Amino acid sequence: MKKYIFVTGGVCSSLGKGIAAASLGSLLESRGMRICMIKVDPYLNVDAGTMSPYQHGEVYVTDDGAETDLDLGNYGRFTSSGLSKDHSITTGQIYQQVIKKEREGKYLGKCVQVVPHITDEIKSRIYRLGEKEDIDVTIVEVGGTVGDIESIPYLEAVRQMIHEKGKGDTLSVHLTLVPEVTGGEVKTKPTQHSVKEMREIGIQPDVLLCRCKNELDNDLKKKISQFTNIDYDSVLSAHDVNTTIYEIPVIYNEQGLCEIVVKKLGLKVGKAKLGAWLKVAESYKGAKKTVNIAMVGKYIELADAYKSIDEAIIHGAIANGVKVNIIKIDSERLENGVSPEEVFKGVDGILVPGGFGQRGILGMVYAARYAREKKIPYLGICLGLQIMVIEYGRNVLGIEKADSSEFKPDGKTNVVTLLEEQVDVTAFGGTMRLGLSKSKLEKGTKIEMAYGEPEAWERHRHRYEVNNDYKEQLMAKGLVISGYTPDGSLVEAVEWSDHPWGVSVQFHPEFTSKPVKAGPLFRDFVKASIK
Ligand code: GLN
């Protein structure tokens, strides 16, 4: 029998529903279950690709080039479940499909409604994945907070699925907040109300994960259990961790989350193999040395804007047995007269991440120049590569106005230009060069040493590329072109010669990095930064 777990959130957003869902996935995987992770998002965008990182955090890209919610990144880091465009469902997709069917006459004669047509479309997409032969348990994370108008059709679909499949094959896990008020008193009322709200919709949660500052004591658990109709041993304390989020599966495991789920769903599981997670948590906790990595970006006010890069740097630190302090630097600061010496005081490595649009570009160019001249390890990702090439063009080749067509569409000396395939593109959604592809790596380069083989498979998300007309000039002046597309037509990676470690890539290595196996570039970048 195929099993389904629905993870919902209450009281407020940003409680870590994605990490809770992903942790549960990792625990089930560690017991040999074959899992499927799905995120359903209540917004009307067809995908996250057109949303600003300020609005919604990072856009996570899957192998098949879907631009998805960042929670899929958590699934990718915590589990080895397959992720594709089908695993990120939005209200926009659902309505688009239902309206298309209506125009095609598929509902001929009927009045098309939220219930049953929208809810049926939601259910069919979840069942399509969950009923696959190689899947035992499907975890569906419902975006938003219970009580949001937009979430109602999803929760109704969940209620129907629980009814259709029956209690033994479905499970509702609800994540809420148990806040501490002034004076230190811990309050359960918001949680009581949140569960009440779930029950009004017709869903009785089976497991409650209570987000709280300090571990929840038994009396409070008893009280919550009584008021919410949830078994006492299924009320768990999801207290703050002060080390790394990769300890969360271990903490949940210690509280018996997996046993509860296994019992309630009647799963036939093997013995838990949590070794890799324990090692990650121990390695992080045991680290003595700390490296300081500066990330020079333009969306730094929002903590989640560079989520996968933050995590990948941490993976690099774990791989090297050190702690890492990520210092987010608004590139515009460097443009406003603050000297790089001051900005980068005490910094061991500089990273320039991806981004779009003109704002803040000059500050990034200053950062790249500083890293090159002061021989500080540098990792450039996507825009970070383009910045490295622009900087080289301006300051080494002496092309004063070297630029990118993104920032100067009619520039005469653009060392970065629009990809040929992008020239006629007019619509924005899902039209970039997206998804997984192979890069050929040049022998003896730093990137080839990092990957340990002559090729790298990574995901892309960009419209602009190094202008091949400048390739010879750049190389003649010492810029190493260390990676190409297999046909040799596009530059995929560059590095500085005569520099300890300055590597940039056109792809996004952060999307495939995991705590248990750091992305090779992050591992080597952190390693170079330790020295
Ligand atoms: N804006 C650049 C491009 O479109 C870089 C994209 C990115 O960093 N993801 O090519």
Coordinates of C-alpha atoms and ligand atoms in Angstrom, one line a residue:
M1 CA 0.0 0.0 0.0
K2 CA 1.3 3.5 -0.8
K3 CA 1.4 5.8 2.1
Y4 CA 1.0 9.6 2.3
I5 CA 2.2 12.1 4.9
F6 CA 0.9 15.7 4.8
V7 CA 2.9 18.3 6.5
T8 CA 1.1 21.6 7.3
G9 CA 2.0 24.6 9.3
G10 CA 0.1 26.8 11.7
V11 CA 0.3 30.0 13.7
C12 CA 2.8 31.8 11.4
S13 CA 5.1 31.2 8.5
S14 CA 8.9 30.6 8.4
L15 CA 8.8 28.0 11.2
G16 CA 10.8 25.5 9.1
K17 CA 8.1 23.3 7.6
G18 CA 10.4 22.4 4.7
I19 CA 13.2 21.3 7.0
A20 CA 10.8 19.3 9.1
A21 CA 9.4 17.6 6.0
A22 CA 12.8 17.0 4.7
S23 CA 14.1 15.6 8.0
L24 CA 11.2 13.2 8.2
G25 CA 12.1 12.1 4.7
S26 CA 15.7 11.5 5.6
L27 CA 14.7 9.4 8.6
L28 CA 12.4 7.3 6.5
E29 CA 15.1 6.9 3.9
S30 CA 17.6 5.9 6.6
R31 CA 15.2 3.0 7.3
G32 CA 15.1 1.9 3.7
M33 CA 11.9 3.5 2.6
R34 CA 11.7 4.8 -0.9
I35 CA 10.3 8.3 -0.6
C36 CA 8.8 11.0 -2.8
M37 CA 8.8 14.6 -1.7
I38 CA 6.2 17.1 -3.1
K39 CA 5.7 20.8 -2.3
V40 CA 2.4 22.4 -3.0
D41 CA 2.4 26.2 -3.1
P42 CA -0.7 28.3 -2.9
Y43 CA 0.5 31.2 -5.1
L44 CA -0.8 31.9 -8.6
N45 CA 2.6 32.1 -10.2
V46 CA 3.1 29.0 -12.5
D47 CA 6.5 28.6 -11.0
A48 CA 8.9 30.5 -8.7
G49 CA 11.1 31.6 -11.7
T50 CA 9.5 35.0 -12.1
M51 CA 9.6 35.9 -8.4
S52 CA 12.2 38.2 -6.9
P53 CA 14.5 36.6 -4.4
Y54 CA 13.3 39.4 -2.1
Q55 CA 9.8 38.2 -2.3
H56 CA 10.3 34.5 -2.0
G57 CA 13.9 33.7 -1.4
E58 CA 16.1 31.7 -3.7
V59 CA 14.8 30.1 -6.9
Y60 CA 15.8 26.4 -6.7
V61 CA 16.5 24.7 -10.1
T62 CA 16.0 21.0 -10.6
D63 CA 17.8 18.7 -13.1
D64 CA 14.9 19.1 -15.6
G65 CA 15.2 22.8 -15.4
A66 CA 12.1 23.6 -13.3
E67 CA 12.4 26.9 -11.3
T68 CA 10.9 25.9 -8.0
D69 CA 10.4 26.9 -4.4
L70 CA 13.5 26.8 -2.2
D71 CA 12.0 24.0 -0.1
L72 CA 12.9 21.6 -2.9
G73 CA 16.5 22.5 -2.0
N74 CA 15.9 21.2 1.5
Y75 CA 14.5 18.0 0.1
G76 CA 17.6 17.7 -2.2
R77 CA 20.0 18.3 0.7
F78 CA 18.3 16.0 3.2
T79 CA 17.1 13.2 1.0
S80 CA 18.1 11.4 -2.2
S81 CA 14.5 11.4 -3.5
G82 CA 14.1 12.4 -7.2
L83 CA 13.1 16.0 -7.8
S84 CA 11.6 17.4 -11.0
K85 CA 9.0 19.9 -12.1
D86 CA 6.3 17.5 -11.1
H87 CA 7.4 17.8 -7.4
S88 CA 6.6 21.5 -7.2
I89 CA 2.9 22.2 -7.6
T90 CA 1.5 25.7 -7.6
T91 CA -2.0 27.0 -7.8
G92 CA -1.0 28.7 -11.0
Q93 CA -0.3 25.3 -12.6
I94 CA -3.5 23.8 -11.3
Y95 CA -5.7 26.6 -12.6
Q96 CA -3.8 26.7 -15.9
Q97 CA -4.5 23.0 -16.5
V98 CA -8.2 23.2 -15.4
I99 CA -8.9 26.2 -17.6
K100 CA -7.1 24.5 -20.5
K101 CA -9.3 21.4 -20.1
E102 CA -12.4 23.6 -19.9
R103 CA -11.5 25.2 -23.2
E104 CA -10.9 21.8 -24.8
G105 CA -14.4 20.8 -23.7
K106 CA -13.2 18.1 -21.3
Y107 CA -15.9 19.2 -18.8
L108 CA -18.5 19.8 -21.4
G109 CA -21.9 20.7 -19.9
K110 CA -20.5 21.0 -16.4
C111 CA -20.0 24.1 -14.3
V112 CA -16.3 24.1 -13.5
Q113 CA -15.7 24.7 -9.8
V114 CA -13.0 24.8 -7.1
V115 CA -14.5 21.6 -5.6
P116 CA -14.3 19.1 -7.3
H117 CA -12.3 20.3 -10.3
I118 CA -9.5 22.2 -8.7
T119 CA -9.2 19.7 -5.8
D120 CA -9.3 16.8 -8.3
E121 CA -6.5 18.3 -10.3
I122 CA -4.4 18.7 -7.1
K123 CA -5.1 15.1 -6.0
S124 CA -4.4 13.6 -9.4
R125 CA -1.0 15.3 -9.5
I126 CA -0.1 13.9 -6.0
Y127 CA -1.4 10.4 -6.8
R128 CA 0.4 10.4 -10.1
L129 CA 3.7 10.5 -8.2
G130 CA 2.8 8.7 -5.1
E131 CA 1.3 5.6 -6.7
K132 CA 4.5 4.9 -8.7
E133 CA 5.8 1.5 -8.3
D134 CA 9.1 2.5 -6.8
I135 CA 7.6 4.7 -4.1
D136 CA 6.6 3.7 -0.5
V137 CA 5.9 7.0 1.2
T138 CA 5.0 10.3 -0.3
I139 CA 5.5 13.4 1.9
V140 CA 3.5 16.4 0.8
E141 CA 4.3 19.8 2.3
V142 CA 1.5 22.3 2.0
G143 CA 2.9 25.8 1.7
G144 CA 1.4 28.7 3.6
T145 CA -0.2 28.7 7.0
V146 CA -3.5 27.1 8.0
G147 CA -6.1 29.9 7.9
D148 CA -4.8 31.4 4.7
I149 CA -7.5 31.9 2.0
E150 CA -5.2 30.5 -0.7
S151 CA -4.4 27.2 1.1
I152 CA -8.1 26.1 1.4
P153 CA -8.3 24.1 -1.8
Y154 CA -5.1 22.2 -0.9
L155 CA -6.3 21.4 2.6
E156 CA -9.6 20.3 1.2
A157 CA -7.7 18.0 -1.3
V158 CA -5.7 16.6 1.7
R159 CA -8.9 16.0 3.7
Q160 CA -10.3 14.1 0.7
M161 CA -7.2 12.0 0.3
I162 CA -7.2 11.1 4.0
H163 CA -10.8 10.0 3.5
E164 CA -10.2 8.1 0.3
K165 CA -7.0 6.3 1.5
G166 CA -8.1 5.8 5.1
K167 CA -6.4 6.6 8.3
G168 CA -3.8 3.8 8.2
D169 CA -2.3 4.9 4.9
T170 CA -2.3 8.6 5.6
L171 CA -0.8 10.8 8.3
S172 CA -1.2 14.5 9.1
V173 CA 1.8 16.2 10.6
H174 CA 1.2 19.7 11.8
L175 CA 4.0 22.2 12.7
T176 CA 3.1 25.0 15.0
L177 CA 4.6 27.6 17.3
V178 CA 4.8 27.5 21.0
P179 CA 6.0 31.0 21.9
E180 CA 7.6 32.3 25.0
V181 CA 6.1 35.6 26.3
T182 CA 7.9 38.3 28.3
G183 CA 8.8 36.7 31.6
G184 CA 9.6 33.4 30.0
E185 CA 6.1 31.8 30.2
V186 CA 5.5 29.3 27.4
K187 CA 2.1 29.6 25.7
T188 CA 0.2 26.8 24.1
K189 CA -2.9 28.8 23.0
P190 CA -1.7 29.6 19.5
T191 CA -1.1 25.9 19.0
Q192 CA -4.5 24.9 20.3
H193 CA -6.1 27.4 17.9
S194 CA -4.1 26.2 15.0
V195 CA -5.2 22.6 15.5
K196 CA -8.7 23.7 16.0
E197 CA -8.5 25.4 12.7
M198 CA -7.3 22.2 11.1
R199 CA -10.2 20.3 12.6
E200 CA -12.7 22.8 11.3
I201 CA -11.4 22.0 7.9
G202 CA -11.9 18.3 8.7
I203 CA -8.3 17.2 9.3
Q204 CA -7.3 15.9 12.8
P205 CA -3.5 16.1 13.0
D206 CA -1.8 12.9 14.1
V207 CA 1.6 14.3 15.0
L208 CA 2.4 17.8 16.3
L209 CA 5.8 19.3 16.0
C210 CA 6.0 22.3 18.3
R211 CA 8.5 24.9 17.4
C212 CA 9.8 26.4 20.6
K213 CA 12.9 28.1 22.0
N214 CA 13.7 25.5 24.7
E215 CA 12.8 21.9 24.8
L216 CA 9.1 21.5 25.7
D217 CA 8.5 19.9 29.1
N218 CA 6.1 17.0 29.7
D219 CA 3.4 19.0 31.4
L220 CA 3.1 21.3 28.4
K221 CA 3.1 18.3 26.1
K222 CA 0.3 16.8 28.2
K223 CA -1.7 20.0 28.1
I224 CA -1.3 20.3 24.3
S225 CA -2.2 16.7 23.9
Q226 CA -5.4 17.1 25.9
F227 CA -6.5 20.2 24.1
T228 CA -5.7 19.0 20.6
N229 CA -6.8 15.3 20.7
I230 CA -3.3 14.3 19.7
D231 CA -1.6 11.3 21.4
Y232 CA 0.7 12.5 24.1
D233 CA 3.7 10.7 22.6
S234 CA 3.0 12.3 19.2
V235 CA 3.4 15.8 20.6
L236 CA 7.1 16.5 19.9
S237 CA 9.4 19.4 20.8
A238 CA 11.0 21.0 17.8
H239 CA 13.2 23.3 19.8
D240 CA 15.8 25.7 18.3
V241 CA 19.1 24.1 17.5
N242 CA 22.2 26.2 18.0
T243 CA 24.6 24.2 15.8
T244 CA 23.4 23.2 12.4
I245 CA 20.1 22.4 10.8
Y246 CA 21.6 19.0 9.9
E247 CA 21.2 18.0 13.5
I248 CA 17.5 18.2 13.2
P249 CA 16.9 14.7 11.8
V250 CA 18.9 13.4 14.7
I251 CA 16.9 15.4 17.2
Y252 CA 13.6 14.2 15.7
N253 CA 14.9 10.7 15.7
E254 CA 15.8 10.9 19.4
Q255 CA 12.3 11.9 20.2
G256 CA 10.9 8.9 18.3
L257 CA 9.4 10.7 15.3
C258 CA 10.2 8.0 12.9
E259 CA 8.9 5.2 15.2
I260 CA 5.6 7.1 15.6
V261 CA 5.2 7.5 11.9
V262 CA 6.2 3.8 11.3
K263 CA 3.7 2.6 13.8
K264 CA 0.8 4.8 12.7
L265 CA 1.3 3.9 9.0
G266 CA 2.2 0.3 9.6
L267 CA 5.4 0.6 7.6
K268 CA 7.8 -2.4 7.3
V269 CA 11.1 -0.8 7.8
G270 CA 14.7 -1.8 8.3
K271 CA 17.0 -0.8 11.1
A272 CA 17.9 2.9 11.1
K273 CA 21.2 3.8 9.5
L274 CA 21.8 7.3 10.7
G275 CA 25.6 7.2 10.6
A276 CA 26.1 9.8 7.9
W277 CA 23.8 12.3 9.8
L278 CA 25.5 11.7 13.1
K279 CA 28.9 12.3 11.5
V280 CA 27.8 15.5 9.9
A281 CA 26.4 16.9 13.2
E282 CA 29.6 15.7 15.1
S283 CA 32.0 17.1 12.5
Y284 CA 30.3 20.5 12.7
K285 CA 30.1 20.6 16.5
G286 CA 33.7 19.3 16.9
A287 CA 35.2 21.9 14.6
K288 CA 37.7 24.3 16.3
K289 CA 38.7 26.6 13.5
T290 CA 36.4 29.1 11.8
V291 CA 36.8 30.5 8.3
N292 CA 35.3 33.8 7.3
I293 CA 33.7 33.8 3.9
A294 CA 32.4 37.0 2.4
M295 CA 29.4 36.8 0.0
V296 CA 29.2 39.9 -2.0
G297 CA 25.6 40.0 -3.4
K298 CA 22.7 42.3 -4.0
Y299 CA 19.8 40.5 -2.3
I300 CA 21.5 40.2 1.1
E301 CA 18.7 41.7 3.2
L302 CA 16.6 38.5 2.9
A303 CA 18.3 35.6 4.6
D304 CA 16.9 33.0 2.2
A305 CA 17.9 34.8 -1.0
Y306 CA 21.0 32.7 -1.4
K307 CA 19.8 29.7 0.6
S308 CA 21.5 26.9 -1.4
I309 CA 24.8 28.8 -1.6
D310 CA 24.8 29.4 2.2
E311 CA 24.2 25.7 2.7
A312 CA 26.8 24.6 0.2
I313 CA 29.4 26.7 2.0
I314 CA 28.5 25.0 5.2
H315 CA 28.9 21.6 3.5
G316 CA 32.3 22.8 2.3
A317 CA 33.2 23.6 5.9
I318 CA 31.9 20.3 7.2
A319 CA 34.0 18.5 4.6
N320 CA 37.1 20.3 5.9
G321 CA 36.3 20.0 9.6
V322 CA 35.9 23.7 10.2
K323 CA 33.2 26.1 11.2
V324 CA 32.2 28.9 8.8
N325 CA 31.1 32.4 9.3
I326 CA 29.3 33.7 6.3
I327 CA 29.5 37.5 6.1
K328 CA 26.9 38.9 3.7
I329 CA 28.1 42.1 2.0
D330 CA 25.9 44.4 0.1
S331 CA 27.9 45.0 -3.1
E332 CA 26.6 48.6 -3.2
R333 CA 28.6 49.4 0.0
L334 CA 31.8 49.0 -2.1
E335 CA 30.4 51.6 -4.5
N336 CA 29.7 54.1 -1.9
G337 CA 33.2 54.9 -1.0
V338 CA 33.9 52.2 1.6
S339 CA 37.3 50.7 0.9
P340 CA 37.7 47.0 0.1
E341 CA 40.3 46.8 2.8
E342 CA 37.7 47.9 5.4
V343 CA 34.9 45.7 3.9
F344 CA 37.1 42.6 3.6
K345 CA 39.0 42.9 6.9
G346 CA 39.6 39.4 8.3
V347 CA 37.9 37.7 5.3
D348 CA 39.5 34.4 4.2
G349 CA 37.5 33.9 0.9
I350 CA 35.2 35.9 -1.3
L351 CA 32.2 34.6 -3.2
V352 CA 30.1 36.4 -5.8
P353 CA 26.8 34.6 -6.3
G354 CA 24.2 34.7 -9.1
G355 CA 22.0 37.7 -9.8
F356 CA 20.1 39.7 -12.3
G357 CA 20.2 43.4 -13.3
Q358 CA 22.5 46.3 -13.2
R359 CA 22.3 47.4 -9.5
G360 CA 25.3 46.5 -7.4
I361 CA 27.4 45.3 -10.3
L362 CA 30.3 47.7 -9.9
G363 CA 30.7 46.7 -6.3
M364 CA 31.0 43.1 -7.3
V365 CA 33.7 44.0 -9.9
Y366 CA 35.6 45.8 -7.1
A367 CA 35.3 42.7 -5.0
A368 CA 36.6 40.4 -7.8
R369 CA 39.5 42.8 -8.4
Y370 CA 40.4 42.8 -4.7
A371 CA 40.4 39.0 -4.6
R372 CA 42.5 38.8 -7.7
E373 CA 45.1 41.3 -6.7
K374 CA 45.3 40.3 -3.0
K375 CA 45.3 36.6 -3.9
I376 CA 42.2 35.9 -1.8
P377 CA 40.4 32.7 -2.8
Y378 CA 37.4 33.6 -5.0
L379 CA 34.4 31.6 -6.1
G380 CA 32.2 33.1 -8.7
I381 CA 28.8 31.5 -9.5
C382 CA 26.9 32.4 -12.7
L383 CA 26.8 36.2 -12.5
G384 CA 30.0 35.8 -10.4
L385 CA 31.8 34.3 -13.4
Q386 CA 30.5 37.1 -15.6
I387 CA 31.8 39.6 -13.1
M388 CA 35.2 37.9 -13.0
V389 CA 35.4 38.2 -16.8
I390 CA 34.3 41.9 -16.9
E391 CA 36.8 42.7 -14.2
Y392 CA 39.6 41.0 -16.2
G393 CA 38.5 42.8 -19.3
R394 CA 38.6 46.2 -17.6
N395 CA 41.7 45.9 -15.5
V396 CA 44.0 43.3 -17.2
L397 CA 43.0 43.7 -20.9
G398 CA 42.6 47.4 -20.4
I399 CA 39.2 47.6 -22.1
E400 CA 37.9 50.4 -19.9
K401 CA 34.2 49.9 -20.9
A402 CA 34.2 46.1 -20.8
D403 CA 30.7 45.1 -19.8
S404 CA 27.8 42.7 -20.2
S405 CA 24.9 43.2 -22.7
E406 CA 22.6 42.6 -19.7
F407 CA 23.8 46.0 -18.3
K408 CA 24.7 47.8 -21.5
P409 CA 22.6 46.4 -24.3
D410 CA 24.3 48.6 -27.0
G411 CA 27.9 48.4 -25.5
K412 CA 30.6 48.1 -28.1
T413 CA 33.0 46.1 -25.9
N414 CA 30.8 43.6 -24.1
V415 CA 32.8 40.7 -22.9
V416 CA 29.6 39.0 -21.8
T417 CA 26.7 38.8 -24.3
L418 CA 23.2 37.3 -24.7
L419 CA 23.2 33.6 -25.6
E420 CA 22.3 33.1 -29.2
E421 CA 19.2 31.0 -28.3
Q422 CA 18.0 33.9 -26.1
V423 CA 18.0 36.6 -28.8
D424 CA 14.3 36.1 -29.9
V425 CA 13.0 35.3 -26.4
T426 CA 10.4 37.8 -25.3
A427 CA 8.5 36.0 -22.5
F428 CA 10.1 35.7 -19.1
G429 CA 8.7 32.6 -17.5
G430 CA 10.8 29.4 -17.9
T431 CA 12.8 30.7 -20.9
M432 CA 16.4 30.9 -19.6
R433 CA 19.0 28.2 -20.3
L434 CA 17.9 25.9 -17.5
G435 CA 18.7 22.6 -15.9
L436 CA 21.4 19.9 -15.9
S437 CA 24.0 19.6 -18.5
K438 CA 27.6 18.4 -18.9
S439 CA 30.7 20.6 -18.9
K440 CA 34.0 19.5 -20.2
L441 CA 36.8 20.4 -17.9
E442 CA 40.4 21.2 -19.0
K443 CA 43.1 19.0 -17.8
G444 CA 45.3 20.2 -14.9
T445 CA 42.9 23.1 -13.9
K446 CA 41.7 23.7 -10.4
I447 CA 38.2 22.8 -11.3
E448 CA 39.2 19.5 -12.9
M449 CA 41.2 18.8 -9.7
A450 CA 38.1 19.6 -7.6
Y451 CA 35.7 17.3 -9.6
G452 CA 38.5 14.7 -10.0
E453 CA 37.3 13.9 -13.5
P454 CA 37.2 15.5 -16.9
E455 CA 33.5 16.5 -16.7
A456 CA 31.0 18.1 -14.4
W457 CA 27.2 17.7 -14.5
E458 CA 25.6 20.8 -13.0
R459 CA 22.4 22.9 -13.3
H460 CA 22.1 26.1 -15.2
R461 CA 20.0 29.2 -15.0
H462 CA 21.1 32.1 -17.2
R463 CA 20.7 34.1 -20.4
Y464 CA 24.1 35.6 -20.8
E465 CA 27.5 34.1 -21.7
V466 CA 31.2 34.9 -22.2
N467 CA 31.5 36.6 -25.6
N468 CA 33.7 34.2 -27.7
D469 CA 35.1 37.1 -29.6
Y470 CA 37.2 38.0 -26.5
K471 CA 38.2 34.4 -25.6
E472 CA 41.7 34.6 -27.3
Q473 CA 42.5 38.0 -25.8
L474 CA 41.4 36.9 -22.3
M475 CA 43.5 33.7 -22.5
A476 CA 46.5 35.5 -24.0
K477 CA 46.5 37.7 -20.8
G478 CA 46.4 34.7 -18.5
L479 CA 42.7 34.0 -17.8
V480 CA 42.3 30.2 -18.0
I481 CA 39.2 28.9 -19.6
S482 CA 38.8 25.7 -17.7
G483 CA 35.4 24.4 -18.8
Y484 CA 33.3 24.3 -21.9
T485 CA 30.1 22.9 -23.1
P486 CA 30.8 19.5 -24.8
D487 CA 30.7 21.0 -28.3
G488 CA 33.1 23.7 -27.1
S489 CA 30.8 26.5 -28.1
L490 CA 30.2 28.1 -24.7
V491 CA 32.5 28.9 -21.8
E492 CA 31.4 27.1 -18.6
A493 CA 34.3 27.9 -16.2
V494 CA 37.3 30.2 -15.9
E495 CA 40.1 30.6 -13.4
W496 CA 42.9 33.0 -12.6
S497 CA 46.4 31.8 -13.3
D498 CA 49.0 32.9 -10.8
H499 CA 46.5 32.9 -8.0
P500 CA 46.0 30.5 -5.1
W501 CA 42.3 29.7 -6.0
G502 CA 40.1 31.8 -8.1
V503 CA 37.5 29.8 -9.9
S504 CA 34.2 30.8 -11.5
V505 CA 31.5 28.7 -13.1
Q506 CA 28.5 29.6 -15.4
F507 CA 26.5 26.9 -13.7
H508 CA 25.1 26.6 -10.2
P509 CA 27.1 23.9 -8.2
E510 CA 25.2 24.9 -5.0
F511 CA 22.1 23.0 -6.1
T512 CA 23.7 19.6 -6.0
S513 CA 25.8 20.0 -2.9
K514 CA 24.8 17.9 0.2
P515 CA 25.9 17.9 3.8
V516 CA 26.9 14.3 3.5
K517 CA 28.8 15.1 0.3
A518 CA 29.9 18.7 -0.3
G519 CA 29.9 20.1 -3.8
P520 CA 33.6 19.7 -4.9
L521 CA 34.0 23.4 -5.7
F522 CA 32.7 24.5 -2.2
R523 CA 34.9 21.9 -0.6
D524 CA 38.0 23.2 -2.4
F525 CA 37.0 26.9 -2.0
V526 CA 36.7 26.5 1.8
K527 CA 40.0 24.5 1.8
A528 CA 41.8 27.2 0.0
S529 CA 40.3 29.8 2.3
I530 CA 41.6 28.0 5.4
K531 CA 45.2 28.4 4.2
Ligands
GLN1 N1 22.0 37.6 -15.0 C1 23.0 36.7 -15.5 C2 22.4 35.9 -16.7 O1 21.3 35.9 -17.0 C3 23.4 35.7 -14.4 C4 22.3 34.8 -14.0 C5 22.6 34.1 -12.7 O2 23.5 34.5 -12.0 N2 21.8 33.1 -12.4 O3 23.2 35.3 -17.4

